[in-house]
Amino acid sequence: MSLLVVGSVAYDSVQTPHDHRKDALGGSATFFSIAAALFHKPSLVAVVGEDFAERDVHALEHAGVDLSGLERAEGRTFRWGGRYSVDMNHRDTLFTELNVFESFKPQLNDAHRDASLVFLANIQPGLQLSVLEQVGCPRFVAADTMNLWIAGARDELLEVLSRVDAIFLNDSEALELTGCRTMVAAAGELRAMGPPLVIIKRGEHGALVFNEDDIFYVPAYPLEAVIDPTGAGDTFAGGFMGYLAETRSFTPENIRRAAVVGSLMASFCVEGFSIEGLRRLTLDDVRRRYSAFLALTRIDALAL
Ligand code: AMP
């Protein structure tokens, strides 16, 4: 099944309590597509500026991402800066420079229009809608978003929600968007807005998957050290969608497996800055962590 992602390709400047990086490869579509490519080749539609380095083009190509939809425009690549709290659970955005995204109009070629799975990664909801106008009849469309758009582009975001099969968002975003006080209530509201599948990400506390009548909790894989959480959410979605594209099954059991794969991919992502934790990863690494995850979470019936 062909997989398409539209989102940001960025240069990120990140400060953690222990270290920092300036202008490191990032962006929602970057993390998504590198994670997905381990399972199924994705096509990426995005824009970069004249300053986008060849070595970063090669990093994406080397990961197995189809770059026929990567546009190079006049101006500077999108830039984002963030700083993490001491416990790494909180992040402040220091700056967002849209740059070439200000005039970006995603243009899908014929192959992209035929995609079976589409991921609308975090970008302006207006751009997500313009992609939805162009795709043919995909089997499964998922979207991600962030607080910036919940506050600043709510109507367009609600329109996106009404037209997708799945939404990925953080716990604080789910509460902000719905006005609810609990995740279960927020998921119910979100599903009433459109998507039958709602995935609420909770950082080191894992993720909740609300799928029809099935509610599934997937813990985050416990790590000794978290280096940089940037991109964990997009990487979760990349593992989830890449696994679905490869296995071609949308049963509740397979959605659960996809969520575990997403969580494990996110655990690899946070073990390095930028894409360092993902770039040398193999399927065997994922298989090993999946087995460890099973051992960690397996439990027998109550013996009473
Ligand atoms: P995550 O940590 O999964 O929330 O994703 C962080 C990534 O999102 C970074 O690599 C940023 O470049 C990207 N990003 C941050 N803000 C925006 C935005 N307003 N539009 C598109 N991408 C963004």
GROMACS .gro file of N, CA and C and ligand atoms in nm, residues 7-14 24-31 78-81 84 91 93 95-96 98 101 121-124 144-146 148-149 170 173 201 228-236 269, ligand 1:
model
  170
    7GLY      N    1   0.422   1.738   0.531
    7GLY     CA    2   0.451   1.804   0.658
    7GLY      C    3   0.574   1.891   0.645
    8SER      N    4   0.637   1.919   0.758
    8SER     CA    5   0.752   2.010   0.755
    8SER      C    6   0.883   1.933   0.748
    9VAL      N    7   0.978   1.991   0.674
    9VAL     CA    8   1.118   1.950   0.680
    9VAL      C    9   1.189   2.075   0.732
   10ALA      N   10   1.264   2.059   0.839
   10ALA     CA   11   1.305   2.178   0.915
   10ALA      C   12   1.450   2.171   0.959
   11TYR      N   13   1.498   2.288   1.002
   11TYR     CA   14   1.620   2.291   1.082
   11TYR      C   15   1.580   2.332   1.223
   12ASP      N   16   1.608   2.243   1.319
   12ASP     CA   17   1.568   2.263   1.458
   12ASP      C   18   1.686   2.308   1.544
   13SER      N   19   1.659   2.401   1.634
   13SER     CA   20   1.759   2.436   1.736
   13SER      C   21   1.701   2.398   1.871
   14VAL      N   22   1.767   2.303   1.936
   14VAL     CA   23   1.709   2.238   2.054
   14VAL      C   24   1.802   2.252   2.174
   24ALA      N   25   1.977   2.151   1.338
   24ALA     CA   26   1.986   2.007   1.312
   24ALA      C   27   1.862   1.965   1.231
   25LEU      N   28   1.880   1.864   1.146
   25LEU     CA   29   1.769   1.818   1.062
   25LEU      C   30   1.651   1.776   1.149
   26GLY      N   31   1.533   1.831   1.117
   26GLY     CA   32   1.412   1.796   1.190
   26GLY      C   33   1.291   1.821   1.102
   27GLY      N   34   1.178   1.839   1.166
   27GLY     CA   35   1.053   1.861   1.093
   27GLY      C   36   0.962   1.740   1.105
   28SER      N   37   0.831   1.767   1.106
   28SER     CA   38   0.735   1.660   1.128
   28SER      C   39   0.743   1.552   1.020
   29ALA      N   40   0.758   1.593   0.893
   29ALA     CA   41   0.762   1.494   0.784
   29ALA      C   42   0.894   1.418   0.783
   30THR      N   43   1.000   1.482   0.830
   30THR     CA   44   1.131   1.415   0.835
   30THR      C   45   1.126   1.297   0.931
   31PHE      N   46   1.086   1.325   1.056
   31PHE     CA   47   1.083   1.217   1.156
   31PHE      C   48   0.985   1.109   1.114
   78PHE      N   49   1.231   2.618   0.671
   78PHE     CA   50   1.156   2.635   0.796
   78PHE      C   51   1.248   2.611   0.916
   79ARG      N   52   1.236   2.697   1.017
   79ARG     CA   53   1.318   2.677   1.137
   79ARG      C   54   1.231   2.681   1.262
   80TRP      N   55   1.268   2.594   1.357
   80TRP     CA   56   1.195   2.587   1.484
   80TRP      C   57   1.298   2.573   1.597
   81GLY      N   58   1.269   2.640   1.709
   81GLY     CA   59   1.358   2.628   1.825
   81GLY      C   60   1.278   2.593   1.948
   84TYR      N   61   1.376   2.234   2.656
   84TYR     CA   62   1.311   2.136   2.744
   84TYR      C   63   1.335   2.169   2.890
   91ARG      N   64   0.809   2.138   2.721
   91ARG     CA   65   0.890   2.203   2.618
   91ARG      C   66   0.831   2.340   2.588
   93THR      N   67   0.837   2.643   2.307
   93THR     CA   68   0.882   2.681   2.173
   93THR      C   69   0.948   2.818   2.184
   95PHE      N   70   1.109   2.977   1.909
   95PHE     CA   71   1.075   3.052   1.787
   95PHE      C   72   1.023   2.957   1.680
   96THR      N   73   0.943   3.011   1.589
   96THR     CA   74   0.897   2.938   1.471
   96THR      C   75   0.915   3.033   1.353
   98LEU      N   76   0.852   3.043   0.968
   98LEU     CA   77   0.790   2.967   0.859
   98LEU      C   78   0.876   2.968   0.733
  101PHE      N   79   0.772   2.806   0.403
  101PHE     CA   80   0.636   2.755   0.422
  101PHE      C   81   0.530   2.862   0.403
  121ALA      N   82   0.101   1.541   0.839
  121ALA     CA   83   0.183   1.571   0.958
  121ALA      C   84   0.158   1.715   0.999
  122ASN      N   85   0.216   1.752   1.112
  122ASN     CA   86   0.189   1.884   1.168
  122ASN      C   87   0.236   1.996   1.075
  123ILE      N   88   0.141   2.060   1.006
  123ILE     CA   89   0.162   2.186   0.933
  123ILE      C   90   0.032   2.265   0.944
  124GLN      N   91   0.026   2.384   0.885
  124GLN     CA   92  -0.097   2.463   0.890
  124GLN      C   93  -0.213   2.377   0.842
  144ASP      N   94  -0.202   1.491   1.225
  144ASP     CA   95  -0.143   1.533   1.351
  144ASP      C   96  -0.164   1.684   1.361
  145THR      N   97  -0.154   1.739   1.478
  145THR     CA   98  -0.166   1.884   1.489
  145THR      C   99  -0.092   1.933   1.613
  146MET      N  100  -0.103   2.062   1.644
  146MET     CA  101  -0.035   2.116   1.763
  146MET      C  102  -0.114   2.235   1.817
  148LEU      N  103  -0.050   2.544   1.845
  148LEU     CA  104  -0.048   2.665   1.762
  148LEU      C  105  -0.172   2.674   1.674
  149TRP      N  106  -0.210   2.562   1.614
  149TRP     CA  107  -0.325   2.560   1.520
  149TRP      C  108  -0.457   2.549   1.596
  170ASN      N  109  -0.127   1.536   2.134
  170ASN     CA  110  -0.079   1.522   2.272
  170ASN      C  111  -0.194   1.536   2.370
  173GLU      N  112  -0.306   1.892   2.419
  173GLU     CA  113  -0.377   1.941   2.300
  173GLU      C  114  -0.519   1.884   2.295
  201LYS      N  115  -0.115   1.100   2.267
  201LYS     CA  116   0.024   1.072   2.308
  201LYS      C  117   0.052   1.141   2.441
  228ASP      N  118   1.693   1.362   2.364
  228ASP     CA  119   1.618   1.471   2.300
  228ASP      C  120   1.481   1.420   2.255
  229PRO      N  121   1.374   1.465   2.320
  229PRO     CA  122   1.240   1.415   2.284
  229PRO      C  123   1.185   1.470   2.151
  230THR      N  124   1.255   1.565   2.087
  230THR     CA  125   1.202   1.627   1.965
  230THR      C  126   1.174   1.521   1.858
  231GLY      N  127   1.055   1.526   1.803
  231GLY     CA  128   1.019   1.436   1.693
  231GLY      C  129   0.960   1.304   1.739
  232ALA      N  130   0.951   1.283   1.870
  232ALA     CA  131   0.900   1.154   1.918
  232ALA      C  132   0.757   1.129   1.869
  233GLY      N  133   0.674   1.233   1.869
  233GLY     CA  134   0.536   1.217   1.826
  233GLY      C  135   0.526   1.181   1.678
  234ASP      N  136   0.604   1.249   1.596
  234ASP     CA  137   0.603   1.221   1.451
  234ASP      C  138   0.661   1.083   1.423
  235THR      N  139   0.760   1.045   1.502
  235THR     CA  140   0.821   0.913   1.485
  235THR      C  141   0.723   0.804   1.525
  236PHE      N  142   0.646   0.828   1.632
  236PHE     CA  143   0.540   0.735   1.672
  236PHE      C  144   0.446   0.713   1.553
  269CYS      N  145   1.392   0.715   1.885
  269CYS     CA  146   1.411   0.856   1.844
  269CYS      C  147   1.470   0.939   1.958
  305AMP     P1  148   0.726   1.662   1.800
  305AMP     O1  149   0.841   1.662   1.895
  305AMP     O2  150   0.684   1.525   1.754
  305AMP     O3  151   0.613   1.746   1.846
  305AMP     O4  152   0.778   1.732   1.667
  305AMP     C1  153   0.876   1.832   1.664
  305AMP     C2  154   0.902   1.871   1.520
  305AMP     O5  155   0.791   1.949   1.471
  305AMP     C3  156   1.026   1.955   1.505
  305AMP     O6  157   1.122   1.884   1.427
  305AMP     C4  158   0.979   2.083   1.438
  305AMP     O7  159   1.061   2.121   1.329
  305AMP     C5  160   0.838   2.054   1.391
  305AMP     N1  161   0.751   2.169   1.411
  305AMP     C6  162   0.745   2.248   1.521
  305AMP     N2  163   0.654   2.347   1.503
  305AMP     C7  164   0.601   2.329   1.379
  305AMP     C8  165   0.503   2.399   1.299
  305AMP     N3  166   0.441   2.508   1.346
  305AMP     N4  167   0.473   2.351   1.176
  305AMP     C9  168   0.535   2.243   1.131
  305AMP     N5  169   0.629   2.172   1.197
  305AMP    C10  170   0.663   2.214   1.320
   0.00000   0.00000   0.00000
